[in-house]
mmCIF file of C-alpha atoms in Angstrom:
data_model
loop_
_atom_site.group_PDB
_atom_site.id
_atom_site.type_symbol
_atom_site.label_atom_id
_atom_site.label_comp_id
_atom_site.label_asym_id
_atom_site.label_seq_id
_atom_site.Cartn_x
_atom_site.Cartn_y
_atom_site.Cartn_z
ATOM 1 C CA MET A 36 100.091 147.138 120.127
ATOM 2 C CA ARG A 37 102.778 145.766 122.451
ATOM 3 C CA SER A 38 101.914 142.769 124.604
ATOM 4 C CA ASP A 39 101.967 144.866 127.759
ATOM 5 C CA GLY A 40 99.493 147.249 126.124
ATOM 6 C CA VAL A 41 97.185 144.365 125.254
ATOM 7 C CA GLU A 42 97.352 143.144 128.848
ATOM 8 C CA THR A 43 96.649 146.620 130.211
ATOM 9 C CA ARG A 44 93.636 147.016 127.937
ATOM 10 C CA ALA A 45 92.268 143.617 128.933
ATOM 11 C CA HIS A 46 92.811 144.359 132.621
ATOM 12 C CA ILE A 47 90.987 147.695 132.447
ATOM 13 C CA LEU A 48 88.157 146.005 130.537
ATOM 14 C CA GLN A 49 87.713 143.320 133.182
ATOM 15 C CA VAL A 50 87.829 145.760 136.092
ATOM 16 C CA ALA A 51 85.369 148.120 134.403
ATOM 17 C CA GLY A 52 83.070 145.218 133.559
ATOM 18 C CA ARG A 53 82.855 144.131 137.181
ATOM 19 C CA LEU A 54 82.155 147.680 138.361
ATOM 20 C CA TYR A 55 79.526 148.319 135.691
ATOM 21 C CA ALA A 56 77.889 144.997 136.571
ATOM 22 C CA ASP A 57 77.684 146.000 140.247
ATOM 23 C CA LYS A 58 76.788 149.676 139.969
ATOM 24 C CA GLY A 59 75.757 150.435 136.401
ATOM 25 C CA TYR A 60 77.241 152.824 133.872
ATOM 26 C CA GLU A 61 75.961 156.118 135.253
ATOM 27 C CA ALA A 62 76.991 155.391 138.856
ATOM 28 C CA THR A 63 80.525 154.295 137.959
ATOM 29 C CA THR A 64 83.181 156.953 137.393
ATOM 30 C CA SER A 65 86.311 156.684 135.315
ATOM 31 C CA ARG A 66 88.324 157.683 138.376
ATOM 32 C CA GLU A 67 86.859 154.732 140.273
ATOM 33 C CA ILE A 68 87.719 152.359 137.448
ATOM 34 C CA CYS A 69 91.281 153.659 137.213
ATOM 35 C CA ALA A 70 91.789 153.351 140.956
ATOM 36 C CA ALA A 71 90.540 149.774 140.960
ATOM 37 C CA ALA A 72 92.635 148.902 137.912
ATOM 38 C CA GLY A 73 95.755 150.625 139.255
ATOM 39 C CA THR A 74 96.084 152.797 136.164
ATOM 40 C CA ASN A 75 95.374 156.383 135.143
ATOM 41 C CA MET A 76 92.982 158.226 132.869
ATOM 42 C CA ALA A 77 95.626 158.412 130.159
ATOM 43 C CA ALA A 78 95.452 154.629 129.801
ATOM 44 C CA VAL A 79 91.651 154.687 129.495
ATOM 45 C CA ASN A 80 91.823 157.443 126.899
ATOM 46 C CA TYR A 81 94.600 155.691 124.984
ATOM 47 C CA HIS A 82 92.939 152.286 124.818
ATOM 48 C CA PHE A 83 89.277 153.279 124.652
ATOM 49 C CA GLY A 84 89.088 156.973 123.831
ATOM 50 C CA GLY A 85 87.378 157.799 127.131
ATOM 51 C CA LYS A 86 84.632 156.537 129.421
ATOM 52 C CA GLU A 87 82.028 156.071 126.680
ATOM 53 C CA GLY A 88 84.388 154.044 124.525
ATOM 54 C CA LEU A 89 85.319 151.919 127.518
ATOM 55 C CA TYR A 90 81.680 151.167 128.299
ATOM 56 C CA GLU A 91 80.978 150.245 124.694
ATOM 57 C CA ALA A 92 83.956 147.894 124.707
ATOM 58 C CA VAL A 93 82.628 146.365 127.924
ATOM 59 C CA LEU A 94 79.242 145.771 126.271
ATOM 60 C CA VAL A 95 80.862 144.026 123.303
ATOM 61 C CA GLU A 96 83.001 141.890 125.618
ATOM 62 C CA ALA A 97 79.964 141.076 127.766
ATOM 63 C CA HIS A 98 78.138 139.705 124.736
ATOM 64 C CA GLY A 99 81.250 137.790 123.780
ATOM 65 C CA GLN A 100 81.050 135.989 127.105
ATOM 66 C CA LEU A 101 77.726 134.567 125.895
ATOM 67 C CA VAL A 102 78.997 133.485 122.482
ATOM 68 C CA ARG A 103 82.142 134.419 120.559
ATOM 69 C CA LEU A 104 81.923 135.547 116.954
ATOM 70 C CA ASP A 105 84.917 133.433 115.932
ATOM 71 C CA ASP A 106 83.201 130.305 117.277
ATOM 72 C CA LEU A 107 80.139 131.014 115.144
ATOM 73 C CA GLU A 108 82.312 131.794 112.119
ATOM 74 C CA ALA A 109 84.086 128.454 112.506
ATOM 75 C CA ILE A 110 80.747 126.635 112.477
ATOM 76 C CA ALA A 111 79.406 128.621 109.517
ATOM 77 C CA ARG A 112 82.605 128.086 107.460
ATOM 78 C CA SER A 113 82.795 124.351 108.092
ATOM 79 C CA ASP A 114 82.083 121.792 105.373
ATOM 80 C CA ALA A 115 79.430 120.099 107.523
ATOM 81 C CA SER A 116 75.816 119.789 106.440
ATOM 82 C CA SER A 117 73.383 122.520 107.441
ATOM 83 C CA GLU A 118 71.821 120.159 109.994
ATOM 84 C CA ALA A 119 75.224 119.367 111.493
ATOM 85 C CA LYS A 120 76.008 123.089 111.695
ATOM 86 C CA LEU A 121 72.768 123.644 113.576
ATOM 87 C CA ARG A 122 73.655 120.846 116.007
ATOM 88 C CA ALA A 123 77.063 122.455 116.505
ATOM 89 C CA LEU A 124 75.392 125.808 117.161
ATOM 90 C CA LEU A 125 73.094 124.269 119.752
ATOM 91 C CA GLY A 126 76.027 122.474 121.323
ATOM 92 C CA LEU A 127 77.928 125.745 121.588
ATOM 93 C CA LEU A 128 75.007 127.511 123.263
ATOM 94 C CA VAL A 129 74.143 124.625 125.577
ATOM 95 C CA ARG A 130 77.749 124.229 126.717
ATOM 96 C CA ARG A 131 77.754 127.908 127.614
ATOM 97 C CA SER A 132 74.756 127.354 129.869
ATOM 98 C CA HIS A 133 76.534 124.429 131.572
ATOM 99 C CA GLY A 134 79.922 126.073 131.942
ATOM 100 C CA PRO A 135 81.055 128.428 134.676
ATOM 101 C CA ALA A 136 78.689 131.279 135.425
ATOM 102 C CA LEU A 137 79.420 134.427 133.453
ATOM 103 C CA PRO A 138 81.861 136.513 135.522
ATOM 104 C CA TRP A 139 80.066 139.812 134.920
ATOM 105 C CA GLY A 140 78.856 139.931 131.336
ATOM 106 C CA LEU A 141 75.288 138.797 131.871
ATOM 107 C CA ARG A 142 74.709 141.358 134.620
ATOM 108 C CA VAL A 143 76.062 144.146 132.414
ATOM 109 C CA LEU A 144 73.787 143.086 129.562
ATOM 110 C CA MET A 145 70.749 142.812 131.816
ATOM 111 C CA ARG A 146 71.363 146.320 133.110
ATOM 112 C CA GLU A 147 71.818 147.738 129.629
ATOM 113 C CA LEU A 148 68.947 145.917 127.946
ATOM 114 C CA MET A 149 66.349 145.826 130.715
ATOM 115 C CA VAL A 150 67.172 147.958 133.764
ATOM 116 C CA ALA A 151 68.785 151.142 132.450
ATOM 117 C CA PRO A 152 69.094 151.225 128.645
ATOM 118 C CA SER A 153 71.402 153.827 127.151
ATOM 119 C CA ALA A 154 72.299 155.134 123.713
ATOM 120 C CA HIS A 155 75.300 152.794 123.804
ATOM 121 C CA VAL A 156 73.012 149.845 123.119
ATOM 122 C CA LEU A 157 73.302 150.714 119.417
ATOM 123 C CA VAL A 158 77.011 149.889 119.527
ATOM 124 C CA LEU A 159 76.216 146.611 121.251
ATOM 125 C CA LEU A 160 73.733 145.714 118.523
ATOM 126 C CA GLN A 161 75.928 146.781 115.612
ATOM 127 C CA GLN A 162 79.261 145.411 116.783
ATOM 128 C CA ALA A 163 78.296 142.333 118.802
ATOM 129 C CA VAL A 164 74.733 141.175 118.213
ATOM 130 C CA LEU A 165 74.037 141.671 114.506
ATOM 131 C CA PRO A 166 77.206 140.009 113.133
ATOM 132 C CA LYS A 167 76.396 136.891 115.162
ATOM 133 C CA VAL A 168 72.718 136.980 114.235
ATOM 134 C CA ARG A 169 73.601 137.128 110.525
ATOM 135 C CA LEU A 170 75.716 134.001 110.815
ATOM 136 C CA MET A 171 73.001 132.145 112.702
ATOM 137 C CA LEU A 172 70.348 133.274 110.215
ATOM 138 C CA GLY A 173 72.448 131.769 107.445
ATOM 139 C CA ILE A 174 72.616 128.427 109.241
ATOM 140 C CA VAL A 175 68.871 128.359 109.928
ATOM 141 C CA ALA A 176 67.999 129.442 106.374
ATOM 142 C CA ALA A 177 70.097 126.592 104.969
ATOM 143 C CA VAL A 178 68.249 124.086 107.165
ATOM 144 C CA LEU A 179 64.890 125.485 106.072
ATOM 145 C CA GLY A 180 65.944 125.594 102.426
ATOM 146 C CA VAL A 181 64.675 129.147 101.941
ATOM 147 C CA ALA A 182 66.293 132.499 101.254
ATOM 148 C CA GLU A 183 67.959 134.125 104.229
ATOM 149 C CA ASP A 184 65.844 137.283 103.891
ATOM 150 C CA GLN A 185 62.543 135.449 104.383
ATOM 151 C CA PRO A 186 60.745 136.507 107.623
ATOM 152 C CA VAL A 187 60.287 132.869 108.608
ATOM 153 C CA VAL A 188 64.060 132.561 109.095
ATOM 154 C CA GLN A 189 64.058 135.223 111.810
ATOM 155 C CA ARG A 190 61.163 133.562 113.605
ATOM 156 C CA ALA A 191 62.821 130.170 113.341
ATOM 157 C CA LEU A 192 66.063 131.521 114.753
ATOM 158 C CA ALA A 193 64.160 132.799 117.782
ATOM 159 C CA PHE A 194 62.753 129.293 118.317
ATOM 160 C CA VAL A 195 66.307 127.931 118.217
ATOM 161 C CA VAL A 196 68.143 130.360 120.493
ATOM 162 C CA MET A 197 65.558 131.536 123.024
ATOM 163 C CA PRO A 198 65.560 128.304 125.090
ATOM 164 C CA CYS A 199 69.360 128.468 125.209
ATOM 165 C CA ILE A 200 69.294 132.093 126.345
ATOM 166 C CA MET A 201 66.836 131.118 129.085
ATOM 167 C CA MET A 202 69.213 128.474 130.363
ATOM 168 C CA VAL A 203 72.152 130.893 130.356
ATOM 169 C CA ALA A 204 70.196 133.665 132.095
ATOM 170 C CA ALA A 205 68.475 131.490 134.708
ATOM 171 C CA PRO A 206 70.313 131.255 138.064
ATOM 172 C CA ARG A 207 72.155 127.934 138.038
ATOM 173 C CA ASP A 208 71.046 126.805 141.493
ATOM 174 C CA ARG A 209 67.384 127.616 140.788
ATOM 175 C CA LEU A 210 67.520 125.791 137.466
ATOM 176 C CA ARG A 211 68.903 122.712 139.193
ATOM 177 C CA GLN A 212 66.113 122.868 141.766
ATOM 178 C CA VAL A 213 63.293 123.243 139.254
ATOM 179 C CA LEU A 214 64.539 121.215 136.248
ATOM 180 C CA PRO A 215 67.563 119.197 137.405
ATOM 181 C CA ALA A 216 67.627 117.089 134.239
ATOM 182 C CA LEU A 217 68.624 120.202 132.273
ATOM 183 C CA THR A 218 71.946 120.290 134.087
ATOM 184 C CA SER A 219 72.722 116.627 134.717
ATOM 185 C CA ASP A 220 73.588 115.452 131.181
ATOM 186 C CA PRO A 221 74.644 118.216 128.757
ATOM 187 C CA GLN A 222 75.205 115.867 125.818
ATOM 188 C CA ALA A 223 71.753 114.318 126.172
ATOM 189 C CA LEU A 224 70.308 117.813 126.272
ATOM 190 C CA VAL A 225 72.131 118.774 123.070
ATOM 191 C CA ASP A 226 71.014 115.575 121.312
ATOM 192 C CA GLU A 227 67.373 115.929 122.315
ATOM 193 C CA MET A 228 67.231 119.663 121.658
ATOM 194 C CA SER A 229 68.751 119.073 118.222
ATOM 195 C CA ALA A 230 66.140 116.445 117.433
ATOM 196 C CA TYR A 231 63.363 118.731 118.655
ATOM 197 C CA VAL A 232 64.588 121.801 116.768
ATOM 198 C CA LEU A 233 65.317 119.960 113.526
ATOM 199 C CA ALA A 234 61.882 118.325 113.556
ATOM 200 C CA GLY A 235 60.250 121.696 114.130
ATOM 201 C CA LEU A 236 62.264 123.344 111.369
ATOM 202 C CA ALA A 237 61.389 120.500 109.006
ATOM 203 C CA ALA A 238 57.691 121.126 109.680
ATOM 204 C CA ILE A 239 58.140 124.853 109.074
ATOM 205 C CA ALA A 240 60.102 124.146 105.879
ATOM 206 C CA ARG A 241 57.265 122.040 104.493
ATOM 207 C CA GLN A 242 54.990 125.055 104.860
ATOM 208 C CA HIS A 243 57.308 127.513 103.146
ATOM 209 C CA ARG A 244 59.215 125.617 100.484
ATOM 210 C CA PRO A 245 56.228 125.185 98.102
ATOM 211 C CA ALA A 246 55.561 128.938 98.224
ATOM 212 C CA ALA A 247 59.207 129.619 97.466
ATOM 213 C CA ALA A 248 59.114 127.176 94.548
ATOM 214 C CA ASP A 249 55.999 128.869 93.134
ATOM 215 C CA ARG A 250 57.696 132.269 93.185
ATOM 216 C CA ARG A 251 60.606 130.871 91.187
#
């Protein structure tokens, strides 16, 4: 695709994302998106195959605003220890909660996942969520020292990422009012969260490694 085509696609995606965040998928028309983007329906059809394809691309981009797949792949492929990879993962997620507020992605995801779910959520899960979850499961499994398909790995991953998701989703000004120390020193937060998570995973590993050894 030519550079001007890439720019047009990205521009339509951003405009559509803002409109979907404000009004939702059902209440936003393709004509409205095209008018706001200064383009025509032919461009939407060419780049996205129509309104449904555009919305699915918006969902994938919205999740990418939370965490990018290539960032997770870089951590997973590194030569660092499993514990260092987990610290890097936490650092990535914590920095996202301390960076600029998501321009529209979080609102789109909240609408799709909680307010008005649609059949398009399957695309979000398959294209955006699951590839990232698989990488994170691999990191957590390596820390635990158990096979990646063990149920404990999924539970442990939830313990790792849910606090980070809470910090991303919580309104920044309210978070500063209630727990100001969460926003004042990001590096201290990463260090202490890493210590907390690694200690918890070590305790879980002690419970599950003997059972795994017995099965072998």
